[in-house]
Amino acid sequence: MVNGVQIHSSVAAKAQTEILTDGALEFLAALHRTFESTRKSLLDARDDAQRRFDSGVPLDFPPETAHIRAEPSWHCAPPAPGLEDRRVEITGPTDRKMVINALNSGAKTFMADFEDSSAPTFANMVTGQLNLRDAIRRQVDFESNGKSYKLSEKPATLIVRPRGWHLDEPRLTVDNAPVSGGLFDFALYFYHNAHELVKRGSGPYFYLPKMEHYKEARLWNDVFLFSQSYIGMSHNTIRATVLIETLPAAFHMEEILFELRNHSSGLNCGRWDYIFSFIKKRRADRRAVLPDRKDVTMTVGFMDAYVRLLIQTCHKRKVAAMGGMSAQIPIKDDPKANEVAMDKVRADKLREVLAGHDGTWIAHPLIEKIAHSIFDKHMLGPNQYHVRREEVRVAAADLLNTVVPGQVTEAGVRENVSTSLAYTAAWMGGNGCIPLNYLMEDAATAEITRVQLWQWVKYGSRMDSGQPVTVELVDKLIAELAPGVKKLAPGVKDKDLNVAVEYLKGQIRKEWPSEFLTSDLMPYLAAADGVPAKFQKASL
């Protein structure tokens, strides 16, 4: 065993043997010892910023970096091999079947996700690494129930999303401290595959989630420089796309690109987490109360402003401006309902390509042709960097615009309760991405449901009927809807549903909502994986 490194779980023994090698663990320990104190200080800075927001200090563009925003001459790195054309990107977790189907889907890239669409059981994390290693080497084919799963001749380009800076990995400690979940995911993938990817004409490409400040991007860039040197790889080989999915990050877009510029492959509109963050960061502002989740669309003021600014910013710096995820999935047993759902997808993708996006996200292979055809029709080249959007003027007030048409309805409250319970219980059971009511729900959409319920209770929002949303009302709906969750999400276990019920009841009673449900509930996964109690504590 590597000095100072302890593995606290014996699950997925085969994957552990092949992935948690001495060399990989030495690399991970070096990253931890070099960067952990900086990570912790940046997380403390998030707390300080939240206290300022709560006290009424408005979010704004950082004054100390005005010169970076004003300087027109700097640009990001040119697209790396396989990232020149990203018109359709499919996303999903890293189980073996998903990896093959996504790489074969016809999409240009596949974002293999260790974050919001994966429940971070240790088996999921280490087995997912093994699946990606095998896919890169074209050794991932398998048979199941008489069906053969085989990688195509020209699969999609692989991009990996590690966990965010806020999450710990309690199943592995260095010097008796949990490592960063993001560094765990990054380190194992990079160590085992970076040279092999380059040899095969691609490279180590990443999506970086949940950042709130340009200094968090600087930390990732420092990690990249250290890592490339560590394995003897040329600097600037790594490419990273940053998800702009927190409200503070919207005010730091150019600075984030600047920090990562030689490793940058653009920005992405992480729309669902962005809505979640909009509510959470403005938790003390009753003016920021939003209506039903279905009414918070990409055309409302604060969402439209952030999209326009992102496209302008990326194209100013000659890098990709990626669109977001349509949550709709095919409805196989109802052709009329399916056509309505697919029309929503078409409208969403048409809006994105006409706005100037260079690509979009999908969650289901059957939607690939819809998205691809729309981008093929309206984006004739590999990207739209030439669409400069120089007419765009987005002020801080535009990003904070709380005018959102719509109401809080009983149906909206009920849907949020059902979705929160079903997703949380499924996540506890190891499933981080589930279809509910013909929408693909992951941690981001579940987080919206949680903080909306908290927000409506906190500020006594009235439904369109005039009835206020109260603790008692939500408790009543939880009791009514919980028994139906196992039908809504087959496979959910009673013990996990019970945790989900108590968690949601606790959340609506808090002065402020928790930062992340994944942080709150990680100790349950750690305990199930056999981690000693002293390492099970929540990350936040």
Coordinates of N, CA and C in Angstrom, one line a residue, residues 328-498:
Q328 N -36.5 16.2 -21.9 CA -37.5 15.3 -22.4 C -36.8 14.0 -22.9
I329 N -37.5 12.9 -22.8 CA -37.1 11.6 -23.3 C -38.2 11.0 -24.1
P330 N -37.9 10.1 -25.0 CA -39.0 9.5 -25.9 C -40.1 8.8 -25.0
I331 N -41.3 9.0 -25.5 CA -42.5 8.3 -24.8 C -43.0 7.2 -25.8
K332 N -42.5 6.0 -25.5 CA -42.7 4.9 -26.5 C -44.2 4.5 -26.6
D333 N -45.0 4.6 -25.5 CA -46.3 4.0 -25.6 C -47.4 5.0 -25.9
D334 N -47.1 6.2 -26.3 CA -48.1 7.3 -26.5 C -47.5 8.2 -27.7
P335 N -47.8 7.9 -28.9 CA -47.3 8.6 -30.0 C -47.6 10.1 -30.0
K336 N -48.8 10.5 -29.6 CA -49.2 11.9 -29.6 C -48.4 12.6 -28.5
A337 N -48.3 12.0 -27.3 CA -47.5 12.7 -26.2 C -46.1 12.7 -26.6
N338 N -45.6 11.7 -27.3 CA -44.2 11.7 -27.7 C -43.9 12.8 -28.7
E339 N -44.8 13.1 -29.6 CA -44.6 14.1 -30.6 C -44.6 15.5 -29.9
V340 N -45.5 15.7 -28.9 CA -45.4 16.9 -28.1 C -44.1 17.1 -27.5
A341 N -43.6 16.0 -26.9 CA -42.3 16.1 -26.2 C -41.2 16.4 -27.1
M342 N -41.2 15.7 -28.3 CA -40.1 15.9 -29.3 C -40.2 17.3 -29.9
D343 N -41.4 17.9 -30.0 CA -41.5 19.2 -30.5 C -40.8 20.2 -29.5
K344 N -40.9 19.9 -28.2 CA -40.2 20.8 -27.3 C -38.7 20.7 -27.4
V345 N -38.2 19.5 -27.7 CA -36.8 19.3 -28.0 C -36.4 20.1 -29.2
R346 N -37.2 20.0 -30.3 CA -36.9 20.7 -31.5 C -36.8 22.2 -31.3
A347 N -37.8 22.7 -30.6 CA -37.8 24.1 -30.3 C -36.6 24.6 -29.5
D348 N -36.3 23.8 -28.5 CA -35.1 24.1 -27.7 C -33.8 24.1 -28.5
K349 N -33.6 23.1 -29.3 CA -32.4 23.0 -30.1 C -32.3 24.1 -31.2
L350 N -33.5 24.4 -31.7 CA -33.5 25.5 -32.7 C -33.2 26.9 -32.1
R351 N -33.7 27.1 -30.9 CA -33.4 28.3 -30.2 C -31.9 28.4 -29.9
E352 N -31.3 27.3 -29.5 CA -29.9 27.3 -29.2 C -29.0 27.6 -30.5
V353 N -29.3 26.9 -31.6 CA -28.4 27.1 -32.8 C -28.6 28.5 -33.3
L354 N -29.8 29.0 -33.3 CA -30.0 30.4 -33.8 C -29.4 31.4 -32.9
A355 N -29.3 31.1 -31.6 CA -28.7 32.1 -30.7 C -27.2 32.1 -30.9
G356 N -26.6 31.1 -31.5 CA -25.2 31.1 -31.8 C -24.4 30.0 -31.0
H357 N -25.1 29.1 -30.4 CA -24.4 28.0 -29.7 C -23.7 27.1 -30.7
D358 N -22.6 26.5 -30.3 CA -21.8 25.6 -31.1 C -22.1 24.1 -31.0
G359 N -23.1 23.8 -30.1 CA -23.5 22.5 -29.9 C -24.5 22.4 -28.8
T360 N -25.0 21.2 -28.5 CA -26.0 21.1 -27.5 C -25.9 19.7 -26.8
W361 N -26.7 19.5 -25.8 CA -26.6 18.3 -25.0 C -27.9 17.5 -25.2
I362 N -27.8 16.2 -25.2 CA -28.9 15.3 -25.1 C -28.7 14.2 -24.1
A363 N -29.7 13.6 -23.6 CA -29.6 12.6 -22.5 C -30.0 11.2 -23.0
H364 N -30.5 11.1 -24.3 CA -31.0 9.8 -24.8 C -30.7 9.6 -26.2
P365 N -30.1 8.5 -26.6 CA -29.7 8.2 -28.0 C -30.8 8.5 -29.0
L366 N -32.0 8.2 -28.7 CA -33.1 8.4 -29.7 C -33.4 9.8 -30.0
I367 N -32.9 10.8 -29.3 CA -33.0 12.2 -29.5 C -31.9 12.7 -30.4
E368 N -30.8 11.9 -30.6 CA -29.6 12.4 -31.3 C -30.0 12.9 -32.7
K369 N -30.8 12.2 -33.4 CA -31.1 12.6 -34.8 C -31.8 13.9 -34.9
I370 N -32.7 14.1 -33.9 CA -33.5 15.4 -33.9 C -32.5 16.6 -33.7
A371 N -31.6 16.5 -32.7 CA -30.7 17.5 -32.4 C -29.7 17.7 -33.5
H372 N -29.2 16.6 -34.1 CA -28.2 16.7 -35.1 C -28.8 17.3 -36.4
S373 N -30.0 17.0 -36.7 CA -30.6 17.5 -38.0 C -30.8 19.0 -37.9
I374 N -31.1 19.5 -36.7 CA -31.4 20.9 -36.5 C -30.0 21.7 -36.6
F375 N -29.0 21.2 -36.0 CA -27.7 21.8 -36.0 C -27.1 21.7 -37.5
D376 N -27.3 20.6 -38.1 CA -26.8 20.4 -39.5 C -27.5 21.5 -40.4
K377 N -28.7 21.8 -40.2 CA -29.4 22.7 -41.1 C -29.0 24.1 -40.9
H378 N -28.7 24.5 -39.6 CA -28.5 25.9 -39.3 C -27.0 26.2 -39.0
M379 N -26.2 25.2 -38.8 CA -24.7 25.4 -38.5 C -23.9 24.6 -39.6
L380 N -23.6 25.3 -40.7 CA -23.0 24.6 -41.8 C -21.5 24.3 -41.6
G381 N -20.8 25.1 -40.7 CA -19.5 24.8 -40.4 C -19.4 24.0 -39.1
P382 N -18.1 23.7 -38.6 CA -17.9 23.0 -37.4 C -18.4 23.7 -36.1
N383 N -18.5 25.0 -36.2 CA -18.8 25.8 -35.1 C -19.4 27.2 -35.5
Q384 N -19.7 28.0 -34.6 CA -20.2 29.4 -34.9 C -19.4 30.5 -34.2
Y385 N -18.1 30.3 -34.2 CA -17.3 31.3 -33.5 C -17.4 32.6 -34.2
H386 N -17.8 32.6 -35.5 CA -17.9 33.9 -36.2 C -19.2 34.7 -35.8
V387 N -20.1 34.0 -35.1 CA -21.3 34.7 -34.5 C -20.9 35.4 -33.3
R388 N -20.4 36.7 -33.4 CA -19.8 37.4 -32.3 C -20.8 37.9 -31.2
R389 N -22.0 38.1 -31.6 CA -23.0 38.7 -30.7 C -22.5 40.0 -30.1
E390 N -21.9 40.9 -30.9 CA -21.3 42.1 -30.4 C -22.4 43.1 -29.9
E391 N -23.6 42.8 -30.4 CA -24.7 43.7 -29.9 C -25.2 43.5 -28.5
V392 N -24.8 42.3 -27.9 CA -25.2 42.0 -26.6 C -24.6 42.9 -25.5
R393 N -25.5 43.4 -24.7 CA -25.1 44.1 -23.5 C -25.8 43.5 -22.3
V394 N -25.1 42.9 -21.5 CA -25.7 42.2 -20.3 C -25.1 42.9 -19.0
A395 N -25.9 43.5 -18.2 CA -25.5 44.1 -17.0 C -25.8 43.2 -15.8
A396 N -25.2 43.4 -14.7 CA -25.5 42.6 -13.5 C -27.0 42.5 -13.2
A397 N -27.7 43.6 -13.4 CA -29.1 43.5 -13.1 C -29.9 42.6 -14.0
D398 N -29.4 42.4 -15.2 CA -30.0 41.4 -16.2 C -29.8 40.0 -15.7
L399 N -28.7 39.7 -15.1 CA -28.4 38.3 -14.6 C -29.2 38.1 -13.3
L400 N -29.7 39.1 -12.7 CA -30.4 39.0 -11.4 C -31.9 39.3 -11.6
N401 N -32.3 39.4 -12.8 CA -33.7 39.7 -13.1 C -34.7 38.6 -12.6
T402 N -35.5 39.0 -11.6 CA -36.4 38.0 -11.0 C -37.8 38.0 -11.6
V403 N -38.0 38.7 -12.7 CA -39.4 38.7 -13.3 C -39.5 37.4 -14.1
V404 N -40.3 36.5 -13.6 CA -40.5 35.2 -14.2 C -42.0 34.9 -14.2
P405 N -42.7 35.0 -15.4 CA -44.1 34.8 -15.5 C -44.5 33.4 -15.0
G406 N -45.5 33.3 -14.3 CA -46.0 32.0 -13.8 C -46.5 32.0 -12.4
Q407 N -47.0 30.9 -11.9 CA -47.5 30.8 -10.6 C -47.0 29.6 -9.9
V408 N -47.1 29.6 -8.6 CA -47.0 28.4 -7.8 C -48.3 27.7 -7.8
T409 N -48.4 26.4 -8.2 CA -49.6 25.7 -8.3 C -49.5 24.4 -7.4
E410 N -50.7 23.9 -7.1 CA -50.6 22.6 -6.3 C -50.0 21.5 -7.1
A411 N -50.2 21.5 -8.4 CA -49.6 20.5 -9.2 C -48.1 20.6 -9.2
G412 N -47.6 21.9 -9.2 CA -46.2 22.1 -9.2 C -45.6 21.7 -7.8
V413 N -46.3 21.9 -6.7 CA -45.8 21.5 -5.4 C -45.8 20.0 -5.3
R414 N -46.8 19.4 -5.8 CA -46.9 17.9 -5.8 C -45.8 17.3 -6.6
E415 N -45.5 17.8 -7.8 CA -44.5 17.3 -8.7 C -43.1 17.4 -8.0
N416 N -42.9 18.5 -7.4 CA -41.6 18.7 -6.7 C -41.4 17.7 -5.6
V417 N -42.5 17.5 -4.8 CA -42.4 16.5 -3.7 C -42.1 15.1 -4.3
S418 N -42.9 14.7 -5.3 CA -42.7 13.4 -5.8 C -41.3 13.2 -6.4
T419 N -40.8 14.2 -7.2 CA -39.5 14.1 -7.8 C -38.4 14.1 -6.8
S420 N -38.5 14.9 -5.8 CA -37.5 15.0 -4.7 C -37.4 13.6 -4.0
L421 N -38.5 13.1 -3.6 CA -38.5 11.8 -2.9 C -38.0 10.7 -3.8
A422 N -38.5 10.6 -5.1 CA -38.1 9.5 -5.9 C -36.6 9.6 -6.3
Y423 N -36.1 10.8 -6.6 CA -34.7 10.9 -7.0 C -33.8 10.6 -5.8
T424 N -34.1 11.2 -4.7 CA -33.3 11.0 -3.5 C -33.2 9.5 -3.1
A425 N -34.3 8.9 -3.1 CA -34.3 7.4 -2.8 C -33.6 6.6 -3.8
A426 N -33.7 6.9 -5.1 CA -33.0 6.2 -6.1 C -31.5 6.4 -6.0
W427 N -31.1 7.7 -5.7 CA -29.7 8.0 -5.6 C -29.1 7.2 -4.4
M428 N -29.9 7.1 -3.3 CA -29.4 6.3 -2.2 C -29.1 4.9 -2.5
G429 N -29.9 4.4 -3.5 CA -29.8 3.0 -3.9 C -28.7 2.8 -5.0
G430 N -28.0 3.9 -5.4 CA -27.0 3.8 -6.4 C -27.3 4.2 -7.8
N431 N -28.5 4.8 -8.0 CA -28.9 5.2 -9.3 C -29.0 6.7 -9.4
G432 N -28.1 7.4 -10.2 CA -28.1 8.8 -10.2 C -28.8 9.5 -11.3
C433 N -29.5 8.7 -12.1 CA -30.2 9.3 -13.3 C -31.4 8.5 -13.6
I434 N -32.6 9.1 -13.4 CA -33.8 8.3 -13.5 C -34.9 9.0 -14.4
P435 N -35.7 8.2 -15.2 CA -36.8 8.8 -15.9 C -38.0 8.9 -15.0
L436 N -38.6 10.2 -14.9 CA -39.8 10.4 -14.1 C -40.7 11.2 -15.0
N437 N -41.9 10.7 -15.2 CA -42.9 11.5 -16.0 C -42.3 11.9 -17.3
Y438 N -41.5 11.1 -18.0 CA -41.0 11.3 -19.3 C -40.0 12.4 -19.3
L439 N -39.4 12.7 -18.1 CA -38.2 13.6 -18.1 C -37.1 12.9 -17.4
M440 N -35.9 13.2 -17.9 CA -34.7 12.5 -17.3 C -34.2 13.4 -16.2
E441 N -34.3 12.9 -14.9 CA -34.0 13.7 -13.8 C -32.6 13.2 -13.2
D442 N -31.8 14.2 -12.9 CA -30.5 13.9 -12.2 C -30.4 14.8 -11.0
A443 N -29.3 14.9 -10.4 CA -29.1 15.6 -9.1 C -29.5 17.1 -9.3
A444 N -29.2 17.7 -10.5 CA -29.5 19.1 -10.7 C -31.0 19.4 -10.6
T445 N -31.8 18.6 -11.3 CA -33.2 18.8 -11.4 C -33.8 18.5 -10.0
A446 N -33.3 17.5 -9.3 CA -33.8 17.2 -8.0 C -33.5 18.3 -7.0
E447 N -32.3 18.9 -7.2 CA -32.0 20.0 -6.3 C -32.9 21.2 -6.5
I448 N -33.4 21.4 -7.7 CA -34.4 22.5 -7.9 C -35.6 22.2 -7.1
T449 N -36.1 21.0 -7.2 CA -37.3 20.6 -6.4 C -37.2 20.9 -4.9
R450 N -36.0 20.5 -4.4 CA -35.7 20.6 -3.0 C -35.7 22.1 -2.6
V451 N -35.0 22.9 -3.3 CA -34.8 24.3 -2.8 C -36.1 25.1 -3.1
Q452 N -36.8 24.7 -4.2 CA -38.1 25.4 -4.4 C -39.1 25.2 -3.3
L453 N -39.2 23.9 -2.8 CA -40.1 23.6 -1.7 C -39.6 24.4 -0.5
W454 N -38.3 24.5 -0.2 CA -37.8 25.3 0.9 C -38.2 26.7 0.7
Q455 N -38.0 27.3 -0.4 CA -38.2 28.7 -0.7 C -39.7 29.0 -0.6
W456 N -40.6 28.2 -1.1 CA -42.0 28.5 -1.0 C -42.5 28.5 0.5
V457 N -42.0 27.5 1.2 CA -42.3 27.5 2.7 C -41.7 28.7 3.4
K458 N -40.5 29.0 3.1 CA -39.8 30.1 3.8 C -40.5 31.4 3.7
Y459 N -41.0 31.6 2.5 CA -41.6 32.9 2.2 C -43.1 32.9 2.1
G460 N -43.7 31.8 2.5 CA -45.1 31.7 2.5 C -45.8 31.9 1.2
S461 N -45.2 31.4 0.1 CA -45.7 31.6 -1.2 C -47.2 31.0 -1.3
R462 N -48.0 31.8 -2.0 CA -49.4 31.3 -2.1 C -49.6 30.7 -3.5
M463 N -50.2 29.5 -3.5 CA -50.6 28.9 -4.8 C -51.6 29.7 -5.5
D464 N -51.9 29.3 -6.7 CA -52.9 30.0 -7.5 C -54.3 29.9 -6.9
S465 N -54.5 29.0 -6.0 CA -55.7 28.8 -5.3 C -55.9 29.8 -4.1
G466 N -54.8 30.4 -3.8 CA -54.7 31.3 -2.6 C -54.2 30.7 -1.4
Q467 N -54.1 29.3 -1.4 CA -53.6 28.6 -0.2 C -52.1 28.8 -0.1
P468 N -51.6 29.1 1.1 CA -50.1 29.2 1.3 C -49.4 27.8 1.3
V469 N -48.2 27.8 0.9 CA -47.3 26.6 1.0 C -46.7 26.6 2.4
T470 N -47.1 25.7 3.2 CA -46.6 25.6 4.6 C -45.9 24.3 4.8
V471 N -45.2 24.2 6.0 CA -44.6 23.0 6.4 C -45.7 21.9 6.5
E472 N -46.9 22.3 7.0 CA -47.9 21.3 7.2 C -48.4 20.7 5.9
L473 N -48.6 21.6 4.9 CA -49.0 21.2 3.6 C -48.0 20.3 3.0
V474 N -46.7 20.6 3.0 CA -45.7 19.8 2.4 C -45.6 18.4 3.1
D475 N -45.7 18.4 4.4 CA -45.7 17.2 5.2 C -46.9 16.3 4.8
K476 N -48.1 16.9 4.6 CA -49.3 16.2 4.1 C -49.0 15.6 2.8
L477 N -48.4 16.3 1.9 CA -48.2 15.8 0.5 C -47.1 14.7 0.5
I478 N -46.1 14.9 1.4 CA -45.1 13.8 1.5 C -45.8 12.5 1.9
A479 N -46.6 12.6 3.0 CA -47.3 11.4 3.5 C -48.2 10.8 2.4
E480 N -48.8 11.6 1.6 CA -49.7 11.1 0.5 C -49.0 10.5 -0.7
L481 N -47.8 11.1 -1.0 CA -47.2 10.8 -2.2 C -46.1 9.7 -2.1
A482 N -45.5 9.6 -0.8 CA -44.4 8.7 -0.6 C -44.8 7.2 -1.0
P483 N -46.0 6.7 -0.6 CA -46.3 5.3 -1.0 C -46.3 5.1 -2.5
G484 N -46.4 6.1 -3.3 CA -46.5 5.9 -4.8 C -45.1 6.0 -5.4
V485 N -44.1 6.3 -4.6 CA -42.7 6.5 -5.2 C -42.2 5.2 -5.8
K486 N -42.4 4.1 -5.2 CA -41.8 2.9 -5.7 C -42.4 2.5 -7.0
K487 N -43.7 2.9 -7.3 CA -44.2 2.7 -8.6 C -43.7 3.7 -9.6
L488 N -43.4 4.9 -9.2 CA -42.8 6.0 -10.0 C -41.4 5.6 -10.4
A489 N -40.7 5.1 -9.4 CA -39.2 4.8 -9.6 C -39.0 3.3 -9.2
P490 N -39.3 2.4 -10.0 CA -39.2 0.9 -9.6 C -37.7 0.6 -9.1
G491 N -37.7 -0.2 -8.1 CA -36.4 -0.6 -7.6 C -36.0 0.2 -6.3
V492 N -36.7 1.2 -6.0 CA -36.4 2.0 -4.8 C -36.7 1.1 -3.6
K493 N -35.8 1.1 -2.6 CA -36.0 0.3 -1.4 C -36.6 1.2 -0.3
D494 N -37.4 0.5 0.6 CA -38.1 1.2 1.7 C -37.1 2.0 2.5
K495 N -36.0 1.4 2.9 CA -35.1 2.1 3.8 C -34.6 3.4 3.1
D496 N -34.3 3.4 1.8 CA -33.9 4.6 1.1 C -35.0 5.6 1.0
L497 N -36.2 5.1 0.8 CA -37.3 6.0 0.7 C -37.6 6.7 2.1
N498 N -37.4 6.0 3.1 CA -37.6 6.5 4.5 C -36.6 7.6 4.7

